[in-house]
Coordinates of C-alpha atoms and ligand atoms in Angstrom, one line a residue:
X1 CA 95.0 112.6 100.4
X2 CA 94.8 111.0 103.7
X3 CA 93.2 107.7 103.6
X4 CA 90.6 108.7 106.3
X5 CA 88.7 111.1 103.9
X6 CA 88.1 108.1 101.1
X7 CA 84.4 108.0 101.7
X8 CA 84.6 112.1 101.8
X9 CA 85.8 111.1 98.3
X10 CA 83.2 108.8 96.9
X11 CA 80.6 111.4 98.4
X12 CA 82.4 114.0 96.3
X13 CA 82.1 112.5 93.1
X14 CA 78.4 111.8 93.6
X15 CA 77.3 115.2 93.8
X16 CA 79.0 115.9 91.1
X17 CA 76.9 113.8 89.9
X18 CA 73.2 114.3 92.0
X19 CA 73.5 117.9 90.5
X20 CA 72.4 117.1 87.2
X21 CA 69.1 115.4 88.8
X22 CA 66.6 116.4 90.4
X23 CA 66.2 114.7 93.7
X24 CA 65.4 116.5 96.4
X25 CA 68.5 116.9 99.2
X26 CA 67.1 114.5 101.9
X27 CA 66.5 111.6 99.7
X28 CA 70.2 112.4 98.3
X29 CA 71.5 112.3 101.5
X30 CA 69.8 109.1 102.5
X31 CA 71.5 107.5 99.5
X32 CA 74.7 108.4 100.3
X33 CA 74.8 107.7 104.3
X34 CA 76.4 104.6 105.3
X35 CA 73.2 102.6 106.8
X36 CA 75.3 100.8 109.4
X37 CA 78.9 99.9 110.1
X38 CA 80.3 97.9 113.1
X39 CA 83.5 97.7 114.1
X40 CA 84.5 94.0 116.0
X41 CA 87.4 93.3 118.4
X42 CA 88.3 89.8 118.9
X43 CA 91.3 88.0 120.5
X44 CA 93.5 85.6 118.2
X45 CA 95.7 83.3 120.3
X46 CA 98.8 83.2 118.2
X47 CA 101.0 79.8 117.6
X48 CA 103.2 81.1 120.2
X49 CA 100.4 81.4 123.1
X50 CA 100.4 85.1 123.1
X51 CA 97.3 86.8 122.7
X52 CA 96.6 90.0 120.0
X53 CA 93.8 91.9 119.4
X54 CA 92.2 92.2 116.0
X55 CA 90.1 95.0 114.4
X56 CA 87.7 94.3 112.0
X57 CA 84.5 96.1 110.4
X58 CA 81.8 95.4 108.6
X59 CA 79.7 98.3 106.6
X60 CA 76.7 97.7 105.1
X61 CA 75.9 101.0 103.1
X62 CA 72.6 100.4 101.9
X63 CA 69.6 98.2 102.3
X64 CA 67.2 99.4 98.8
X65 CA 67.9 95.9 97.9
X66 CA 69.0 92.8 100.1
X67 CA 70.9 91.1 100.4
X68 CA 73.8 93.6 100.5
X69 CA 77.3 92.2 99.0
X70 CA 80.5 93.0 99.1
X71 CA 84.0 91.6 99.9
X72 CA 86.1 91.2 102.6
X73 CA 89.9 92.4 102.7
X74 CA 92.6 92.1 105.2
X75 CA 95.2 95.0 105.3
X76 CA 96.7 97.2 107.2
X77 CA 95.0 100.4 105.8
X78 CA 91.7 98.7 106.7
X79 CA 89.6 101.5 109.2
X80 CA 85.7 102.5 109.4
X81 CA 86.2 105.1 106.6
X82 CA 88.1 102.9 104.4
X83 CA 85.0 100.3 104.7
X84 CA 82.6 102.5 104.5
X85 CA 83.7 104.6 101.6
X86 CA 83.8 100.8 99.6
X87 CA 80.6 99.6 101.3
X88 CA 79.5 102.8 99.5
X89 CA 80.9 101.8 96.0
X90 CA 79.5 99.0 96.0
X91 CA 75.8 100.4 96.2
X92 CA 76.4 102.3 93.5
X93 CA 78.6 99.5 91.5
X94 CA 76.1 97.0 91.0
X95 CA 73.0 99.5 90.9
X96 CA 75.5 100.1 87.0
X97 CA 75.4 97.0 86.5
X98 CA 72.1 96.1 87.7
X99 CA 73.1 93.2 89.8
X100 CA 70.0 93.2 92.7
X101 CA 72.0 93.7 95.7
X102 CA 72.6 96.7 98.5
X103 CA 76.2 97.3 98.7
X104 CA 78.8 96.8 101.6
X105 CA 82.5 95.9 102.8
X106 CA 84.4 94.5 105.2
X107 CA 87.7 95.0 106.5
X108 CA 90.7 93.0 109.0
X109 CA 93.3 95.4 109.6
X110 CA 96.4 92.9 109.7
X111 CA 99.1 92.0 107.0
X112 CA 98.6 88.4 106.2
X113 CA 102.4 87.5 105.6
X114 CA 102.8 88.3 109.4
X115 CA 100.1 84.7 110.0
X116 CA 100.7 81.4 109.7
X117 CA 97.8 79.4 107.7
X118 CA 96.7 78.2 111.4
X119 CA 96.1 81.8 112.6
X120 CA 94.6 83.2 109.2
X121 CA 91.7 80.4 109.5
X122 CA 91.4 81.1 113.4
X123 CA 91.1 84.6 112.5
X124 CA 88.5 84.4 109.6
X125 CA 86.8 81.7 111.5
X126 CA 86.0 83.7 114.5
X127 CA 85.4 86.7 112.3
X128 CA 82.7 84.5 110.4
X129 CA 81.2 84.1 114.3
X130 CA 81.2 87.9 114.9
X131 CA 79.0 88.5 111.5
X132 CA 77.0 85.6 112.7
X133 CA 76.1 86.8 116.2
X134 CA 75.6 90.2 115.1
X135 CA 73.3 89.2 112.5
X136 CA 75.8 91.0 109.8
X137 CA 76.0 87.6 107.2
X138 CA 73.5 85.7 105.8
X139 CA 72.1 84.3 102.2
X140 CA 69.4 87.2 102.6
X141 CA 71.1 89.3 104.9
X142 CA 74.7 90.1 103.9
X143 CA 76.8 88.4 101.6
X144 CA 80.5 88.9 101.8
X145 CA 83.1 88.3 99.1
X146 CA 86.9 87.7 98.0
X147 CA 88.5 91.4 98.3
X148 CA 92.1 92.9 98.9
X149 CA 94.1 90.3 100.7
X150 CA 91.6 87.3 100.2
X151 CA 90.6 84.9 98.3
X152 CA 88.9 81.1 97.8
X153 CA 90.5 80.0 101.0
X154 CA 89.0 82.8 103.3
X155 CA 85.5 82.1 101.5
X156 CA 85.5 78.3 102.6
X157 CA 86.6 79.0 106.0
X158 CA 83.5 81.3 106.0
X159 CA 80.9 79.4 104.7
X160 CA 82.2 75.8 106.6
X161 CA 81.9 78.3 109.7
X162 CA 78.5 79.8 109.1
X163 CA 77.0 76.3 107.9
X164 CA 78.2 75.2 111.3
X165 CA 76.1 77.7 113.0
X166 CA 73.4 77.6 110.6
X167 CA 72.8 74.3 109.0
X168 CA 69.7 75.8 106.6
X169 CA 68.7 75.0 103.3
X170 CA 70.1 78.0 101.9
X171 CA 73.2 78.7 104.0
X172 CA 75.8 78.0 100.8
X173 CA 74.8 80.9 99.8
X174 CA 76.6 83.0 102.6
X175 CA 79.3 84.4 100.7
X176 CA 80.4 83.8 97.1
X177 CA 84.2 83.4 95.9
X178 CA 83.5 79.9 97.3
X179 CA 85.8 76.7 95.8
X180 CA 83.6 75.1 93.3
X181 CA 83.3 72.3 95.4
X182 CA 82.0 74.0 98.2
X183 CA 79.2 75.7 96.3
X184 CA 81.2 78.2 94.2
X185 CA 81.1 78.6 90.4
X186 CA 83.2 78.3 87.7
X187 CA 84.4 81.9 86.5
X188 CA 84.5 83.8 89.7
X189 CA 88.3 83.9 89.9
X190 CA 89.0 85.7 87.0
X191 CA 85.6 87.4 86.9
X192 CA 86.6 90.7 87.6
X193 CA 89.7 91.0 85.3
X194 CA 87.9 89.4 82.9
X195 CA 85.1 92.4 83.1
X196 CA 88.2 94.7 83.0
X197 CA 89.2 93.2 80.2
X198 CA 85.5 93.0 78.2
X199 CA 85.2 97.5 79.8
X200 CA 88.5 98.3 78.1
X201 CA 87.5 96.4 74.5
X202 CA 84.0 97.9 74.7
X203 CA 85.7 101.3 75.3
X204 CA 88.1 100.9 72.8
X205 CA 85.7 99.7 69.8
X206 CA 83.9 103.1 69.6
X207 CA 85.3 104.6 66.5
X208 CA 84.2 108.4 67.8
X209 CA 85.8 108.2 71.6
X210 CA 88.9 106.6 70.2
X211 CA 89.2 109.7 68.2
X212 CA 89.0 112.1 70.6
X213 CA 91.5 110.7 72.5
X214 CA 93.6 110.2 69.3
X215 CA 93.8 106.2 69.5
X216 CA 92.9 103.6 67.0
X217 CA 90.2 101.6 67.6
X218 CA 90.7 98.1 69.1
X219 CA 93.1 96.7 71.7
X220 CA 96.0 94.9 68.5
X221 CA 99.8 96.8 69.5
X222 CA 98.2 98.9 72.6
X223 CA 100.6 99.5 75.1
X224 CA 99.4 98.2 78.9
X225 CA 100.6 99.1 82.0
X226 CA 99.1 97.3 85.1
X227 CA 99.6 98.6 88.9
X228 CA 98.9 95.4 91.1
X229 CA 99.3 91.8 89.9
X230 CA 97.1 90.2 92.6
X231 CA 94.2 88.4 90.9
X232 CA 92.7 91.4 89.4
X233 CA 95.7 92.9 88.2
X234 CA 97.2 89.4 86.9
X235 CA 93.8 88.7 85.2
X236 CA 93.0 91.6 83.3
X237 CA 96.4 91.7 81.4
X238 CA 96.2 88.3 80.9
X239 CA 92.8 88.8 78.9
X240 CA 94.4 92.3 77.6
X241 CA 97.6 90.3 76.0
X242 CA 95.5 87.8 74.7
X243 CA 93.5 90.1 72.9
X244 CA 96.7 91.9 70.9
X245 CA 98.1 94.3 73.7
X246 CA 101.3 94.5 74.8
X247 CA 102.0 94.7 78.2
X248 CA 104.8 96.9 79.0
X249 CA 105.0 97.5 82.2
X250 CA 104.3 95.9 85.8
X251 CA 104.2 98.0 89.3
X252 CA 104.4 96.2 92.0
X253 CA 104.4 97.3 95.9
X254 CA 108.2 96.2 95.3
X255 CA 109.3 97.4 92.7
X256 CA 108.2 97.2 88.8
X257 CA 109.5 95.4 85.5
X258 CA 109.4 97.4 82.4
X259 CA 110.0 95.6 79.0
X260 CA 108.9 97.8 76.1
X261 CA 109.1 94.9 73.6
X262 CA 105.9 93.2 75.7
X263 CA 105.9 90.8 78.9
X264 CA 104.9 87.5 78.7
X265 CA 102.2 87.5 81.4
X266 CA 102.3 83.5 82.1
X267 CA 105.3 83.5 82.4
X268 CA 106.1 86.4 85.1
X269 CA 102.8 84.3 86.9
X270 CA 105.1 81.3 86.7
X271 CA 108.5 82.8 88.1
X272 CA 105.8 84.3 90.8
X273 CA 104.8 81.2 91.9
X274 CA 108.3 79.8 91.5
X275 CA 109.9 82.5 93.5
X276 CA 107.2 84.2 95.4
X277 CA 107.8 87.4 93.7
X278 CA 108.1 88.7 90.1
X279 CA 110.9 91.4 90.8
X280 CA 113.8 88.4 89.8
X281 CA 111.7 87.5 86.7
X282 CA 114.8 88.0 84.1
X283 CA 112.6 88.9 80.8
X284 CA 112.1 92.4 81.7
X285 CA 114.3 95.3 83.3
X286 CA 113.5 95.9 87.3
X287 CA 112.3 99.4 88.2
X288 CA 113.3 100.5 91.6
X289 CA 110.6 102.9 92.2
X290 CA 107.5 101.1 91.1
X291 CA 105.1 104.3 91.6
X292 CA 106.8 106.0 89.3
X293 CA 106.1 103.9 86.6
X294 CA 102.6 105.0 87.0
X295 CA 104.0 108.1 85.1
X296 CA 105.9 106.1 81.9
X297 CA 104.1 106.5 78.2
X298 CA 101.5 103.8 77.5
X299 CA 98.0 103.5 76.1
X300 CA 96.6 101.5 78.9
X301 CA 97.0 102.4 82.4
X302 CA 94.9 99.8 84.5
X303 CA 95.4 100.6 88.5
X304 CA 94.3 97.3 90.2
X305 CA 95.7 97.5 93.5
X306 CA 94.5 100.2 96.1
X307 CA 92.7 103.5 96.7
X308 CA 94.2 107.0 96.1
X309 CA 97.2 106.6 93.5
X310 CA 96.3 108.6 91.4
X311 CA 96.1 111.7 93.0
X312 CA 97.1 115.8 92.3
X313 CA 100.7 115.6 93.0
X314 CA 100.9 112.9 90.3
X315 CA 98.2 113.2 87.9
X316 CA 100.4 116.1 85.9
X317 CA 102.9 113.6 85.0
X318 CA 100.8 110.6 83.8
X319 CA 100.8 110.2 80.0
X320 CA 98.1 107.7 79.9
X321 CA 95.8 107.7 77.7
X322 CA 93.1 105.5 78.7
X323 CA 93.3 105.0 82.7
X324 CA 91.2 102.0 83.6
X325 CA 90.3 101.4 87.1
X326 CA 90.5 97.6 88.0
X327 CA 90.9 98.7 92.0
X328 CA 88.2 100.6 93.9
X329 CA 89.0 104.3 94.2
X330 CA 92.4 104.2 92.7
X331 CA 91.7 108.0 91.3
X332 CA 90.8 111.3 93.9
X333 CA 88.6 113.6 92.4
X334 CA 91.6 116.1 91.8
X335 CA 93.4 113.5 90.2
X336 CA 90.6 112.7 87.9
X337 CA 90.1 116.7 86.7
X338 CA 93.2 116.6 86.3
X339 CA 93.3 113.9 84.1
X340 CA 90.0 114.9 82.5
X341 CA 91.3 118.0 81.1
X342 CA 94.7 116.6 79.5
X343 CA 91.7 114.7 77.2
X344 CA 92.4 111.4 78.8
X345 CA 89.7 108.8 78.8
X346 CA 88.8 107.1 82.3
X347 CA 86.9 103.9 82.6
X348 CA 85.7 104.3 86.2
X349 CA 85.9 101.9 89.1
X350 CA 82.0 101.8 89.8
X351 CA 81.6 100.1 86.2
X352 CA 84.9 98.6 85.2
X353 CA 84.9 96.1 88.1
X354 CA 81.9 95.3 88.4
X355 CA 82.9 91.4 86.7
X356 CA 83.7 90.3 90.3
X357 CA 80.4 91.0 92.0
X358 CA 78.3 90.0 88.5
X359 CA 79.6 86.5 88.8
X360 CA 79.1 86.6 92.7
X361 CA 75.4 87.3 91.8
X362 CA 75.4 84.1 89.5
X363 CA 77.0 82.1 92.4
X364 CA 74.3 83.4 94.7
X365 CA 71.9 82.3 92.1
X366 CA 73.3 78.8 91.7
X367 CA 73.1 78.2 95.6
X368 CA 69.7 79.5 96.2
X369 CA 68.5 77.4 92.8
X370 CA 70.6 74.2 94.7
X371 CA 71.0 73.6 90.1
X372 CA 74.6 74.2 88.0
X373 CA 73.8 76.3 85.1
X374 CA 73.6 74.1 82.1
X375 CA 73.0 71.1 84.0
X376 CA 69.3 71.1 82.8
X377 CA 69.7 72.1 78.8
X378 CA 72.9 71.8 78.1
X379 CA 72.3 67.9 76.2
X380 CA 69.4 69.3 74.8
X381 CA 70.6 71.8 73.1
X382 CA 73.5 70.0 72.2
X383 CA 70.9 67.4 70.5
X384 CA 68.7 70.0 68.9
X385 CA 71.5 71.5 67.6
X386 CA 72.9 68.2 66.3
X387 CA 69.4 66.9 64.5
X388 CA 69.4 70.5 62.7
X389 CA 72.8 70.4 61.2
X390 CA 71.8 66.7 60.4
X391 CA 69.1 67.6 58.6
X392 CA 70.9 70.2 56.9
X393 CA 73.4 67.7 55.9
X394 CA 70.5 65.3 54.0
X395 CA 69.4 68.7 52.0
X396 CA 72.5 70.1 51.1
X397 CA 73.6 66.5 50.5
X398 CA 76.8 68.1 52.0
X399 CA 78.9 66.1 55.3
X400 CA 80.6 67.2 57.7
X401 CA 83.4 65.4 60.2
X402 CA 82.1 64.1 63.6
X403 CA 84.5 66.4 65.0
X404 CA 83.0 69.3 63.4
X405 CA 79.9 68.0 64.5
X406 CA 80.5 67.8 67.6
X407 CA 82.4 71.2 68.0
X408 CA 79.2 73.3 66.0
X409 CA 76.6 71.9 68.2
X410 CA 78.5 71.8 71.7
X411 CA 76.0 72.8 74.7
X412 CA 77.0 75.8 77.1
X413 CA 78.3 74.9 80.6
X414 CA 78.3 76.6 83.4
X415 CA 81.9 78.6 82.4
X416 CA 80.3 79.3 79.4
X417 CA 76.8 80.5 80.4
X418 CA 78.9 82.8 83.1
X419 CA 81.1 84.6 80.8
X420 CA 78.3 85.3 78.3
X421 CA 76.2 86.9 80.8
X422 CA 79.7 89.2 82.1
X423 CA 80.3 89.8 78.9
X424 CA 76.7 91.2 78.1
X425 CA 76.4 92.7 81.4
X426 CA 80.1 95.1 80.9
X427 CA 78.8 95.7 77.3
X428 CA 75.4 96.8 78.1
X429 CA 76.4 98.8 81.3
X430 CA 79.3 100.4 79.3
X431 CA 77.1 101.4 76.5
X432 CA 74.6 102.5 79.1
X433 CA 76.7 104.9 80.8
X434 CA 78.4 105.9 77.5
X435 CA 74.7 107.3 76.5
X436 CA 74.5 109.4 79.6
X437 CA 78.1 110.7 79.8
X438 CA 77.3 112.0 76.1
X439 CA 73.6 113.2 76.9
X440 CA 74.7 115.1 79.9
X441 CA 77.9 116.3 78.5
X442 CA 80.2 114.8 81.2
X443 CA 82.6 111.7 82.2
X444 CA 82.3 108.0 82.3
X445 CA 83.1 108.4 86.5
X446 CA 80.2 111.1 86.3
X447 CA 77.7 109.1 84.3
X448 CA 78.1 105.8 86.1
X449 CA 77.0 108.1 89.4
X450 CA 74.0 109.4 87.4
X451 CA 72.8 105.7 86.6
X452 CA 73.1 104.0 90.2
X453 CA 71.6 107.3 91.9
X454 CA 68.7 107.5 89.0
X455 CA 68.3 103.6 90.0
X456 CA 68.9 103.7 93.6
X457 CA 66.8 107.2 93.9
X458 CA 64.0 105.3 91.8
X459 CA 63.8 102.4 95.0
X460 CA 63.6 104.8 97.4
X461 CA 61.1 107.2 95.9
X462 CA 59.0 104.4 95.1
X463 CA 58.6 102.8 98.1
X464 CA 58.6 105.9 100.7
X465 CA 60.5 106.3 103.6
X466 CA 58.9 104.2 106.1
X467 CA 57.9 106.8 109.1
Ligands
LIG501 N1 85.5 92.6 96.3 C1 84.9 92.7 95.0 C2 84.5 94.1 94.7 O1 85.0 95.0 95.2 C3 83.7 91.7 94.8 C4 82.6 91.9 95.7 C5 81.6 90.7 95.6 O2 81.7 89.9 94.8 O3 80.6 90.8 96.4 O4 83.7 94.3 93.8

């Protein structure tokens, strides 16, 4: 599939879905159209003096709620259908996941190995000023993200460049994936492998989908695959090992390491940052041709790098069976029927990583509320909690250590408060979705559709189209 017809490819799989509703065409086609996109030129003088252009977009694919959100990525394949195609599935992403937000993507088409540090902020900085003056960023406007290619450092060059321009009360909350110490939370690193991760186990503890797929229930001895070990990758087989499964194989851009007997994940992330790559990383066997690993026997497939690798020409030949979608649009719609019909389950993209937006939302919330979560409760609960095992201690006439006391009545903190509400937020939308894949006889991918147009569809047929 050429990479130009990826939001042809979104649109596909959502009338798939639309046709089970009953919407009429016009509102469905204003969901699906791409509000606005705009596509920036700016120089960047390089260390050497010379001057080079950069390309950059921004698409902000729907305005039912606002502010819209969605990350920024720097790569090469970066190009107005590329952003708009993600802009897209985001909109219909957190509508699954009910996280308040219109959805949208942004995109500077360079390979970051070819910058120094020096150029990379000029870049993002100036970048930052583009969104500015165009009126494309903003706490209530558009909120961009940590995506393909970025990360913390990108967010605070962001935010130290918008709060320049705009010193206002709210202005933190700009774009999430910040440090903590620039307004970020704790959590949002990991958050999306760590929804991967809590997808997969929800998936996996249904006794009646495990046995149509002829798997055991529960992720002790299952056999993991991961394409990608950026942070989503690295993160949800981290969780994934954690939890009992076995890690097998790694694919990465390349090459792959395959290790049947399991791969310790910490320490391939150690050699990594050791030696800048995992291929040298002597506890597994190297794999020349890392795609092809996409095709080795395993339980767990989880594609978390980029769009379209999973496609007709190689769907026949993956044994998978569970595919779990970390990146967004790793599977076309051929390689999905394809998949379908060998009886493979797939977790789709526009639920499973949904973790990394969730936790932007409670960043969001924790700059617009200037608080920490827990700051305000957390010593009282620990205190009520603490006077009621005391008082159960003078009744049962039983004691208990300080320690224990201490452990037992422990107050959330911020981590804590944001990986209980991921974790309810990927079991509730899984079990969500999981009701309408059944009730309308269909897929997970399918389902997900249904639920963010049903929601999206409800917005706009509630508050009319404004004449
Ligand atoms: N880039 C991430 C995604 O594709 C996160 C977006 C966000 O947090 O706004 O979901």
């Amino acid at each position: 599939m050429a990479e130009t017809h990826f939001f042809e490819q979104v649109n596909k799989n959502f009338d798939r879905a639309a046709a089970f509703l009953k919407y009429p065409k016009g509102l469905l086609d204003q969901i699906k159209a791409c509000n606005t996109v705009c596509h920036f030129t700016f120089p960047l003088k390089k260390d050497d003096g010379t001057i080079e252009t950069i390309h950059a977009w921004r698409a902000e694919h729907s305005h039912h709620k606002l502010p819209t959100k969605g990350g920024i990525r720097y790569s090469l394949m970066v190009n107005e259908d590329e952003v708009k195609a993600l802009a897209a599935l985001m909109t219909y992403k957190c509508a699954v996941v009910d996280v308040p937000f219109g959805g949208a993507k942004g995109g500077v088409k360079i390979d970051r190995s070819k910058y120094s540090e020096s150029e990379l902020e000029r870049i993002t900085r100036r970048f930052t000023f583009e969104l500015v003056s165009k009126r494309f960023i903003g706490p209530d406007i558009d909120v961009p993200a940590p995506d393909y290619g970025t990360g913390e450092q990108e967010m605070a060059w962001i935010v130290d460049t918008y709060k320049a321009i705009d010193p206002s009360l709210n202005a933190e909350g700009c774009v999430t994936g910040k440090p903590v110490g620039l307004g970020g939370i704790r959590g949002r690193t990991e958050a999306t492998g760590r929804g991967v991760y809590f997808g997969i186990r929800e998936a996996v503890s249904n006794k009646d989908d495990m046995k149509d797929i002829g798997l055991e229930t529960g992720l002790e001895g299952k056999t993991v695959i991961v394409q990608g070990f950026g942070n989503v990758g690295y993160h949800s087989v981290k969780y994934l090992q954690e939890a009992g499964a076995v890690i097998i194989g790694i694919i990465e851009y390349n090459g792959g390491l395959y290790n049947e007997k399991g791969i310790d994940i910490e320490a391939v992330d150690k050699h990594r940052k050791e030696h800048n790559t995992i291929i040298t990383y002597p506890g597994a066997k190297v794999i020349e041709n890392p795609k092809a690993m996409l095709e080795m026997e395993c339980d767990i497939l989880v594609p978390a790098a980029l769009e379209s690798q999973i496609t007709a020409e190689n769907a026949p030949r993956i044994k998978a069976k569970i595919i779990a979608e970390g990146a967004n649009g790793p599977t076309t719609q051929e390689g999905h029927d394809i998949i379908k019909k060998r009886g493979a389950l797939i977790i789709p993209d526009n639920y499973l990583n949904a973790g990394g937006v969730t936790v932007s939302y409670f960043e969001w919330l924790k700059n617009l509320s200037h608080v920490r979560f827990g700051r305000m409760d957390r010593r009282f609960e620990e205190n009520a909690a603490r006077r009621m095992l005391e008082a159960m201690m003078v009744l049962t006439d039983r004691r208990i250590t300080e320690d224990e006391l201490n452990r037992i009545s422990a107050g959330a903190d911020e981590r804590d408060i944001v990986d209980s509400g991921l974790e309810d937020t990927m079991i509730t939308a899984y079990n969500e979705i999981n009701e309408l894949r059944k009730f309308h006889d269909t897929d997970l991918r399918t389902a997900a559709f249904i639920s963010a147009i049903k929601k999206v569809g409800h917005i706009y047929e509630r508050m009319g189209i404004f004449p």
